[in-house]
Each structure stands twice: as C-alpha cells, then as structure tokens.
C-alpha cells in the first residue's frame, strides 16, 4: 500500500468562495481540526494578499502540531519574502510558488515568452529555496498547457530544487483520461522526476475534479490538493472526503491516505456552519441524504442487510447510522422498523392496518416523523 499525501486548501482556495470569508478565530479552529483529521499539508493562506491572511498563516504556523504548513505566493520575490516571514514559526513549512504556463496565461496574463516564464519559475523556486527546503511549484492552468512545454517547466524547476510539482487543472477543463495521461507523460518524460512528488489540483467546473484527481494518482501523482465539502472558486475544488473514501473503498488501487475518516462528517459540518455554506443534501459522503433510504425496495434491503444498498459504513465517516426515511414510497418493512424503534411491536395484522392509515397521511405529508407515528398507530384502534 502506498500513501497519497492530502494537501488541504480549505483555508486558501476554499476560502476564495465569494462571501465566505472566515474570521481569524474560526480559521484557527478549522486548522486545528484539519491537523487532527490527519492532513499532511495545510495550506493556510496567501500571506501577501492581506494583513489578515498574513496573520492567519502566522497564527496557524504557531498552532499546528503535525501537518506541514504551506503559504501561497506568485512567482514574485516580495510574495516569497512575506510568505517565508509568515511561516517562520511552523514546525515544518512549505512555500507554494508558481506561474501560469498555458498559452493564454503566458500571452494575456504575463505577456511573456515561454522562455521568460521558465526563467521566472526558476527564479521563484530558487528564491523560495533560500528560505525553506520544501518548495512546491504550481504550473497554473497546467490542464490546458501542452505536455511538452509543461515537461520543460517541470524539469527546470526540479533542477532549481522544487520538491513538489503541482499540476493544476485550474479551469476544470480536463477529462479524467486526459489528466491521467498528463501525469503519466510527466512521469515518463521529465528528467529528475524521481526527486519530486507530482500533485493533483483539480477544479470542478465540469463536475470532474474528484475523477481527475483519482486518475492523477492512478498515473503516478502522490499528492491530492482538496478542500472540505469541495468548496472553492466557482464550482469548487476536489472534495477531500470523496478522494479519501474512494481510495479507502477501493483497496485494489493499493493507495491510501492518513486521514482519520471518522472525523469527516464533523469537520464537514464545522466548515459548512462557519462559512454559512450549506452542504447539498445529496453530496457524496457528508450530505444529509448520503446514508438515508426512502424507497420501499431499498429500505427493505437495508433493514435486512445494510450492505445491500450501502458501500460505506456510515460510522466510518462519523455518521451515527443509516436512516430510514418514511414517505409515501416506503413499505411495510420500513414502517415496522421505525415503529419498533419508538416502542411499538406490530404483528402482521396490526401492521397491515397501520400501513393503510400511514399511506393516507404520507400522501399529504412529505415525510412522516417519529412524532407522527404514535398518532397514526392510535388512529387505527389496534
Ligand atoms: O487552481 C489553481 O491553479 C490554483 C493555484 C494557485 C495553485 O489554485
Ligand atoms: Zn485552485
């Protein structure tokens, strides 16, 4: 089994969600929970972007016990100086620097030639190296960068001392096969690649961030950059809980993370509440309906054997138990199960009678709760 490092960027890329800015106390609380969750790297912010972000990175650096603390910079000397200052109290730190490498970034953002981009990338990594041993380089918009040029950039920054190569699909454009092939190409064509870790950083514009990250690690990447609940710019980033559980549920991939999965639901709630950003009910792993069953056929199966309709044990991600939701689509098995939970053992005849009454009420109500059940049972005079 090989380990995939989890690089959490909830407090940097995740916090770029419009209107979801966190205050410094909340950031510290989330950082502490992420550290306990077992993330390998915690990207705490973009220190030069504001005094608040600088302070957050500084405070998180002092607080975090296990994870490596990382600060983002552009390929700009001053950014790197400020990040190094903010990170100086961290037990283990990383500077994350980089520059756009796609045609459109080079032409429209930087008005620079490919050679000038490589020069700036190398200068940034060299400068960051004068402060810290661990330097991660990001080739922004790598998803739309030609593989051949991307390989040249990677080779140059490895020579300058980059320890991690982040290959962001910044615009969420790649298909999983394409993103996986990009990682494979870099593994096979970059001289010195064995000295660096390839990292997946995928955005979710086409809903492919998780699939792309998994394709990346299947083709040699050993770090995934992700956020709790998949929050982030536009349609968000790769969701941490999804990649962690995919690797855990598929032992044949031979890849795992150090994440304490029982903490996933709790931290999902914490991030959602702190950012006032509700988790969609059908969100994989941590959504309110992720372990809820409402159709009669499924409920009957789950009551007989949970595994018939669940591939994850809810307790493995910190959810107490699967729930059987009573609606007009439920069957007798679900009704008997829920009635028993609140103290009513119904025999077959009683259940038939209660079920008829239940259907009448359920047709008028979206969901039947524990508070409704006694009234329904008593109305049948059994
Ligand atoms: O999406 C992206 O390209 C980024 C980089 C700054 C790492 O977030
Ligand atoms: Zn990003």
PDB file of C-alpha atoms in Angstrom, residues 40-212:
ATOM      1  CA  UNK A  40      -0.311  16.026   5.510  1.00  0.00           C
ATOM      2  CA  UNK A  41      -0.127  19.624   4.294  1.00  0.00           C
ATOM      3  CA  UNK A  42      -2.319  22.506   5.350  1.00  0.00           C
ATOM      4  CA  UNK A  43      -2.352  25.493   3.009  1.00  0.00           C
ATOM      5  CA  UNK A  44      -3.117  28.273   5.453  1.00  0.00           C
ATOM      6  CA  UNK A  45      -3.436  31.237   3.096  1.00  0.00           C
ATOM      7  CA  UNK A  46      -1.816  33.661   0.670  1.00  0.00           C
ATOM      8  CA  UNK A  47       0.250  35.818   3.052  1.00  0.00           C
ATOM      9  CA  UNK A  48       0.911  38.802   0.792  1.00  0.00           C
ATOM     10  CA  UNK A  49      -2.754  39.154  -0.159  1.00  0.00           C
ATOM     11  CA  UNK A  50      -3.796  40.992   3.038  1.00  0.00           C
ATOM     12  CA  UNK A  51      -2.594  41.648   6.606  1.00  0.00           C
ATOM     13  CA  UNK A  52      -5.413  39.334   7.775  1.00  0.00           C
ATOM     14  CA  UNK A  53      -4.164  36.466   5.639  1.00  0.00           C
ATOM     15  CA  UNK A  54      -0.583  37.071   6.775  1.00  0.00           C
ATOM     16  CA  UNK A  55      -1.689  36.882  10.407  1.00  0.00           C
ATOM     17  CA  UNK A  56      -3.754  33.755   9.777  1.00  0.00           C
ATOM     18  CA  UNK A  57      -0.746  31.956   8.243  1.00  0.00           C
ATOM     19  CA  UNK A  58       1.447  33.173  11.109  1.00  0.00           C
ATOM     20  CA  UNK A  59      -1.011  32.033  13.798  1.00  0.00           C
ATOM     21  CA  UNK A  60      -1.689  28.694  12.124  1.00  0.00           C
ATOM     22  CA  UNK A  61       2.077  28.119  11.844  1.00  0.00           C
ATOM     23  CA  UNK A  62       2.362  28.512  15.625  1.00  0.00           C
ATOM     24  CA  UNK A  63      -0.653  26.290  16.338  1.00  0.00           C
ATOM     25  CA  UNK A  64      -0.339  23.285  14.053  1.00  0.00           C
ATOM     26  CA  UNK A  65       1.411  20.258  15.558  1.00  0.00           C
ATOM     27  CA  UNK A  66       1.580  17.615  12.849  1.00  0.00           C
ATOM     28  CA  UNK A  67       0.816  18.917   9.381  1.00  0.00           C
ATOM     29  CA  UNK A  68       3.244  20.845   7.228  1.00  0.00           C
ATOM     30  CA  UNK A  69       2.011  24.445   6.953  1.00  0.00           C
ATOM     31  CA  UNK A  70       2.073  25.987   3.500  1.00  0.00           C
ATOM     32  CA  UNK A  71       1.716  29.541   2.184  1.00  0.00           C
ATOM     33  CA  UNK A  72       0.871  30.502  -1.397  1.00  0.00           C
ATOM     34  CA  UNK A  73       2.819  33.031  -3.444  1.00  0.00           C
ATOM     35  CA  UNK A  74       3.036  34.243  -7.007  1.00  0.00           C
ATOM     36  CA  UNK A  75       6.435  33.893  -8.709  1.00  0.00           C
ATOM     37  CA  UNK A  76       7.323  37.246  -7.202  1.00  0.00           C
ATOM     38  CA  UNK A  77      10.255  37.866  -4.842  1.00  0.00           C
ATOM     39  CA  UNK A  78       8.292  40.033  -2.405  1.00  0.00           C
ATOM     40  CA  UNK A  79       5.469  37.443  -2.159  1.00  0.00           C
ATOM     41  CA  UNK A  80       8.024  34.785  -1.252  1.00  0.00           C
ATOM     42  CA  UNK A  81       9.734  37.006   1.360  1.00  0.00           C
ATOM     43  CA  UNK A  82       6.380  37.698   3.020  1.00  0.00           C
ATOM     44  CA  UNK A  83       5.324  34.028   2.941  1.00  0.00           C
ATOM     45  CA  UNK A  84       8.646  32.958   4.500  1.00  0.00           C
ATOM     46  CA  UNK A  85       8.143  35.503   7.290  1.00  0.00           C
ATOM     47  CA  UNK A  86       4.565  34.309   7.962  1.00  0.00           C
ATOM     48  CA  UNK A  87       5.673  30.665   8.057  1.00  0.00           C
ATOM     49  CA  UNK A  88       8.736  31.098  10.228  1.00  0.00           C
ATOM     50  CA  UNK A  89       7.226  29.613  13.413  1.00  0.00           C
ATOM     51  CA  UNK A  90       5.942  26.466  11.715  1.00  0.00           C
ATOM     52  CA  UNK A  91       7.500  23.156  12.810  1.00  0.00           C
ATOM     53  CA  UNK A  92       7.518  22.123   9.149  1.00  0.00           C
ATOM     54  CA  UNK A  93       6.780  24.583   6.383  1.00  0.00           C
ATOM     55  CA  UNK A  94       6.381  24.735   2.625  1.00  0.00           C
ATOM     56  CA  UNK A  95       6.347  27.649   0.192  1.00  0.00           C
ATOM     57  CA  UNK A  96       3.954  27.151  -2.728  1.00  0.00           C
ATOM     58  CA  UNK A  97       5.001  29.326  -5.630  1.00  0.00           C
ATOM     59  CA  UNK A  98       4.225  29.300  -9.323  1.00  0.00           C
ATOM     60  CA  UNK A  99       3.175  30.931 -12.538  1.00  0.00           C
ATOM     61  CA  UNK A 100       0.771  30.346 -15.447  1.00  0.00           C
ATOM     62  CA  UNK A 101       2.119  28.091 -18.181  1.00  0.00           C
ATOM     63  CA  UNK A 102      -0.736  27.793 -20.709  1.00  0.00           C
ATOM     64  CA  UNK A 103      -0.733  29.757 -23.973  1.00  0.00           C
ATOM     65  CA  UNK A 104      -3.487  32.012 -22.719  1.00  0.00           C
ATOM     66  CA  UNK A 105      -1.861  32.715 -19.335  1.00  0.00           C
ATOM     67  CA  UNK A 106       1.533  33.399 -20.905  1.00  0.00           C
ATOM     68  CA  UNK A 107       0.111  35.704 -23.561  1.00  0.00           C
ATOM     69  CA  UNK A 108      -2.700  37.534 -21.760  1.00  0.00           C
ATOM     70  CA  UNK A 109      -1.698  37.470 -18.103  1.00  0.00           C
ATOM     71  CA  UNK A 110       2.046  37.833 -18.379  1.00  0.00           C
ATOM     72  CA  UNK A 111       2.712  38.997 -21.927  1.00  0.00           C
ATOM     73  CA  UNK A 112       5.814  36.828 -21.696  1.00  0.00           C
ATOM     74  CA  UNK A 113       7.536  34.249 -23.889  1.00  0.00           C
ATOM     75  CA  UNK A 114       7.790  30.594 -22.817  1.00  0.00           C
ATOM     76  CA  UNK A 115      11.490  31.146 -22.071  1.00  0.00           C
ATOM     77  CA  UNK A 116      10.710  34.133 -19.833  1.00  0.00           C
ATOM     78  CA  UNK A 117       8.086  32.078 -17.979  1.00  0.00           C
ATOM     79  CA  UNK A 118      10.651  29.337 -17.296  1.00  0.00           C
ATOM     80  CA  UNK A 119      13.136  31.966 -16.123  1.00  0.00           C
ATOM     81  CA  UNK A 120      10.602  33.446 -13.705  1.00  0.00           C
ATOM     82  CA  UNK A 121       9.605  29.994 -12.452  1.00  0.00           C
ATOM     83  CA  UNK A 122      13.214  29.037 -11.778  1.00  0.00           C
ATOM     84  CA  UNK A 123      13.962  32.362 -10.083  1.00  0.00           C
ATOM     85  CA  UNK A 124      10.942  31.946  -7.802  1.00  0.00           C
ATOM     86  CA  UNK A 125      11.838  28.394  -6.790  1.00  0.00           C
ATOM     87  CA  UNK A 126      15.487  29.367  -6.223  1.00  0.00           C
ATOM     88  CA  UNK A 127      14.438  32.276  -4.036  1.00  0.00           C
ATOM     89  CA  UNK A 128      11.945  30.172  -2.050  1.00  0.00           C
ATOM     90  CA  UNK A 129      14.683  27.555  -1.571  1.00  0.00           C
ATOM     91  CA  UNK A 130      16.802  30.167   0.201  1.00  0.00           C
ATOM     92  CA  UNK A 131      14.153  30.117   2.964  1.00  0.00           C
ATOM     93  CA  UNK A 132      12.794  26.558   3.118  1.00  0.00           C
ATOM     94  CA  UNK A 133      13.800  23.093   1.987  1.00  0.00           C
ATOM     95  CA  UNK A 134      10.298  22.159   0.851  1.00  0.00           C
ATOM     96  CA  UNK A 135       9.184  24.176  -2.183  1.00  0.00           C
ATOM     97  CA  UNK A 136       6.109  23.321  -4.201  1.00  0.00           C
ATOM     98  CA  UNK A 137       5.832  24.753  -7.702  1.00  0.00           C
ATOM     99  CA  UNK A 138       2.437  25.200  -9.428  1.00  0.00           C
ATOM    100  CA  UNK A 139       2.151  25.476 -13.190  1.00  0.00           C
ATOM    101  CA  UNK A 140      -1.117  27.396 -13.252  1.00  0.00           C
ATOM    102  CA  UNK A 141      -3.550  26.220 -15.943  1.00  0.00           C
ATOM    103  CA  UNK A 142      -1.429  23.098 -16.472  1.00  0.00           C
ATOM    104  CA  UNK A 143      -4.656  21.390 -17.546  1.00  0.00           C
ATOM    105  CA  UNK A 144      -4.581  23.461 -20.753  1.00  0.00           C
ATOM    106  CA  UNK A 145      -0.785  23.569 -21.081  1.00  0.00           C
ATOM    107  CA  UNK A 146       0.864  21.485 -23.811  1.00  0.00           C
ATOM    108  CA  UNK A 147       2.520  18.477 -22.219  1.00  0.00           C
ATOM    109  CA  UNK A 148       5.842  19.059 -23.935  1.00  0.00           C
ATOM    110  CA  UNK A 149       6.216  22.595 -22.589  1.00  0.00           C
ATOM    111  CA  UNK A 150       4.886  21.566 -19.174  1.00  0.00           C
ATOM    112  CA  UNK A 151       7.611  18.906 -19.008  1.00  0.00           C
ATOM    113  CA  UNK A 152      10.267  21.543 -19.770  1.00  0.00           C
ATOM    114  CA  UNK A 153       8.970  23.777 -16.983  1.00  0.00           C
ATOM    115  CA  UNK A 154       8.895  20.849 -14.537  1.00  0.00           C
ATOM    116  CA  UNK A 155      12.423  19.816 -15.427  1.00  0.00           C
ATOM    117  CA  UNK A 156      13.734  23.353 -14.898  1.00  0.00           C
ATOM    118  CA  UNK A 157      12.077  23.839 -11.508  1.00  0.00           C
ATOM    119  CA  UNK A 158      13.201  20.412 -10.265  1.00  0.00           C
ATOM    120  CA  UNK A 159      16.776  21.458 -11.113  1.00  0.00           C
ATOM    121  CA  UNK A 160      16.167  24.625  -9.094  1.00  0.00           C
ATOM    122  CA  UNK A 161      15.095  22.474  -6.125  1.00  0.00           C
ATOM    123  CA  UNK A 162      11.303  22.103  -6.308  1.00  0.00           C
ATOM    124  CA  UNK A 163      10.220  19.150  -4.173  1.00  0.00           C
ATOM    125  CA  UNK A 164       6.584  19.030  -5.289  1.00  0.00           C
ATOM    126  CA  UNK A 165       5.132  19.747  -8.740  1.00  0.00           C
ATOM    127  CA  UNK A 166       1.550  20.895  -8.681  1.00  0.00           C
ATOM    128  CA  UNK A 167      -0.257  20.283 -11.985  1.00  0.00           C
ATOM    129  CA  UNK A 168      -3.455  22.327 -11.576  1.00  0.00           C
ATOM    130  CA  UNK A 169      -6.435  21.897 -13.826  1.00  0.00           C
ATOM    131  CA  UNK A 170      -7.211  25.486 -12.899  1.00  0.00           C
ATOM    132  CA  UNK A 171     -10.273  25.825 -15.108  1.00  0.00           C
ATOM    133  CA  UNK A 172     -11.652  22.323 -14.511  1.00  0.00           C
ATOM    134  CA  UNK A 173     -11.382  21.550 -18.219  1.00  0.00           C
ATOM    135  CA  UNK A 174      -9.634  18.172 -18.430  1.00  0.00           C
ATOM    136  CA  UNK A 175     -11.245  14.792 -18.858  1.00  0.00           C
ATOM    137  CA  UNK A 176     -10.029  12.133 -16.390  1.00  0.00           C
ATOM    138  CA  UNK A 177      -8.249  10.194 -19.130  1.00  0.00           C
ATOM    139  CA  UNK A 178      -6.505  13.350 -20.303  1.00  0.00           C
ATOM    140  CA  UNK A 179      -5.458  14.426 -16.807  1.00  0.00           C
ATOM    141  CA  UNK A 180      -4.172  10.927 -16.008  1.00  0.00           C
ATOM    142  CA  UNK A 181      -2.250  10.880 -19.305  1.00  0.00           C
ATOM    143  CA  UNK A 182      -0.670  14.230 -18.401  1.00  0.00           C
ATOM    144  CA  UNK A 183       0.685  12.773 -15.153  1.00  0.00           C
ATOM    145  CA  UNK A 184       1.948   9.700 -16.986  1.00  0.00           C
ATOM    146  CA  UNK A 185       3.653  11.896 -19.598  1.00  0.00           C
ATOM    147  CA  UNK A 186       5.425  13.895 -16.890  1.00  0.00           C
ATOM    148  CA  UNK A 187       6.480  10.724 -15.065  1.00  0.00           C
ATOM    149  CA  UNK A 188       7.960   9.358 -18.274  1.00  0.00           C
ATOM    150  CA  UNK A 189       9.455  12.485 -19.833  1.00  0.00           C
ATOM    151  CA  UNK A 190      10.766  14.760 -17.095  1.00  0.00           C
ATOM    152  CA  UNK A 191      14.402  14.180 -16.193  1.00  0.00           C
ATOM    153  CA  UNK A 192      14.788  14.124 -12.414  1.00  0.00           C
ATOM    154  CA  UNK A 193      11.069  13.460 -11.783  1.00  0.00           C
ATOM    155  CA  UNK A 194      12.016  10.893  -9.100  1.00  0.00           C
ATOM    156  CA  UNK A 195      13.234  13.850  -6.966  1.00  0.00           C
ATOM    157  CA  UNK A 196       9.766  15.429  -6.818  1.00  0.00           C
ATOM    158  CA  UNK A 197       6.196  14.475  -5.937  1.00  0.00           C
ATOM    159  CA  UNK A 198       3.527  15.120  -8.555  1.00  0.00           C
ATOM    160  CA  UNK A 199       0.410  16.747  -7.150  1.00  0.00           C
ATOM    161  CA  UNK A 200      -3.189  16.882  -8.446  1.00  0.00           C
ATOM    162  CA  UNK A 201      -5.051  20.170  -8.048  1.00  0.00           C
ATOM    163  CA  UNK A 202      -8.386  19.955  -9.830  1.00  0.00           C
ATOM    164  CA  UNK A 203     -11.307  22.339 -10.122  1.00  0.00           C
ATOM    165  CA  UNK A 204     -14.873  21.200 -10.542  1.00  0.00           C
ATOM    166  CA  UNK A 205     -16.234  23.326 -13.400  1.00  0.00           C
ATOM    167  CA  UNK A 206     -17.429  20.211 -15.248  1.00  0.00           C
ATOM    168  CA  UNK A 207     -18.014  18.137 -12.112  1.00  0.00           C
ATOM    169  CA  UNK A 208     -14.827  16.138 -12.786  1.00  0.00           C
ATOM    170  CA  UNK A 209     -12.493  17.314 -10.020  1.00  0.00           C
ATOM    171  CA  UNK A 210     -12.672  14.108  -7.995  1.00  0.00           C
ATOM    172  CA  UNK A 211     -12.474  11.828 -11.043  1.00  0.00           C
ATOM    173  CA  UNK A 212      -9.489  13.778 -12.373  1.00  0.00           C
TER     174      UNK A 212
END
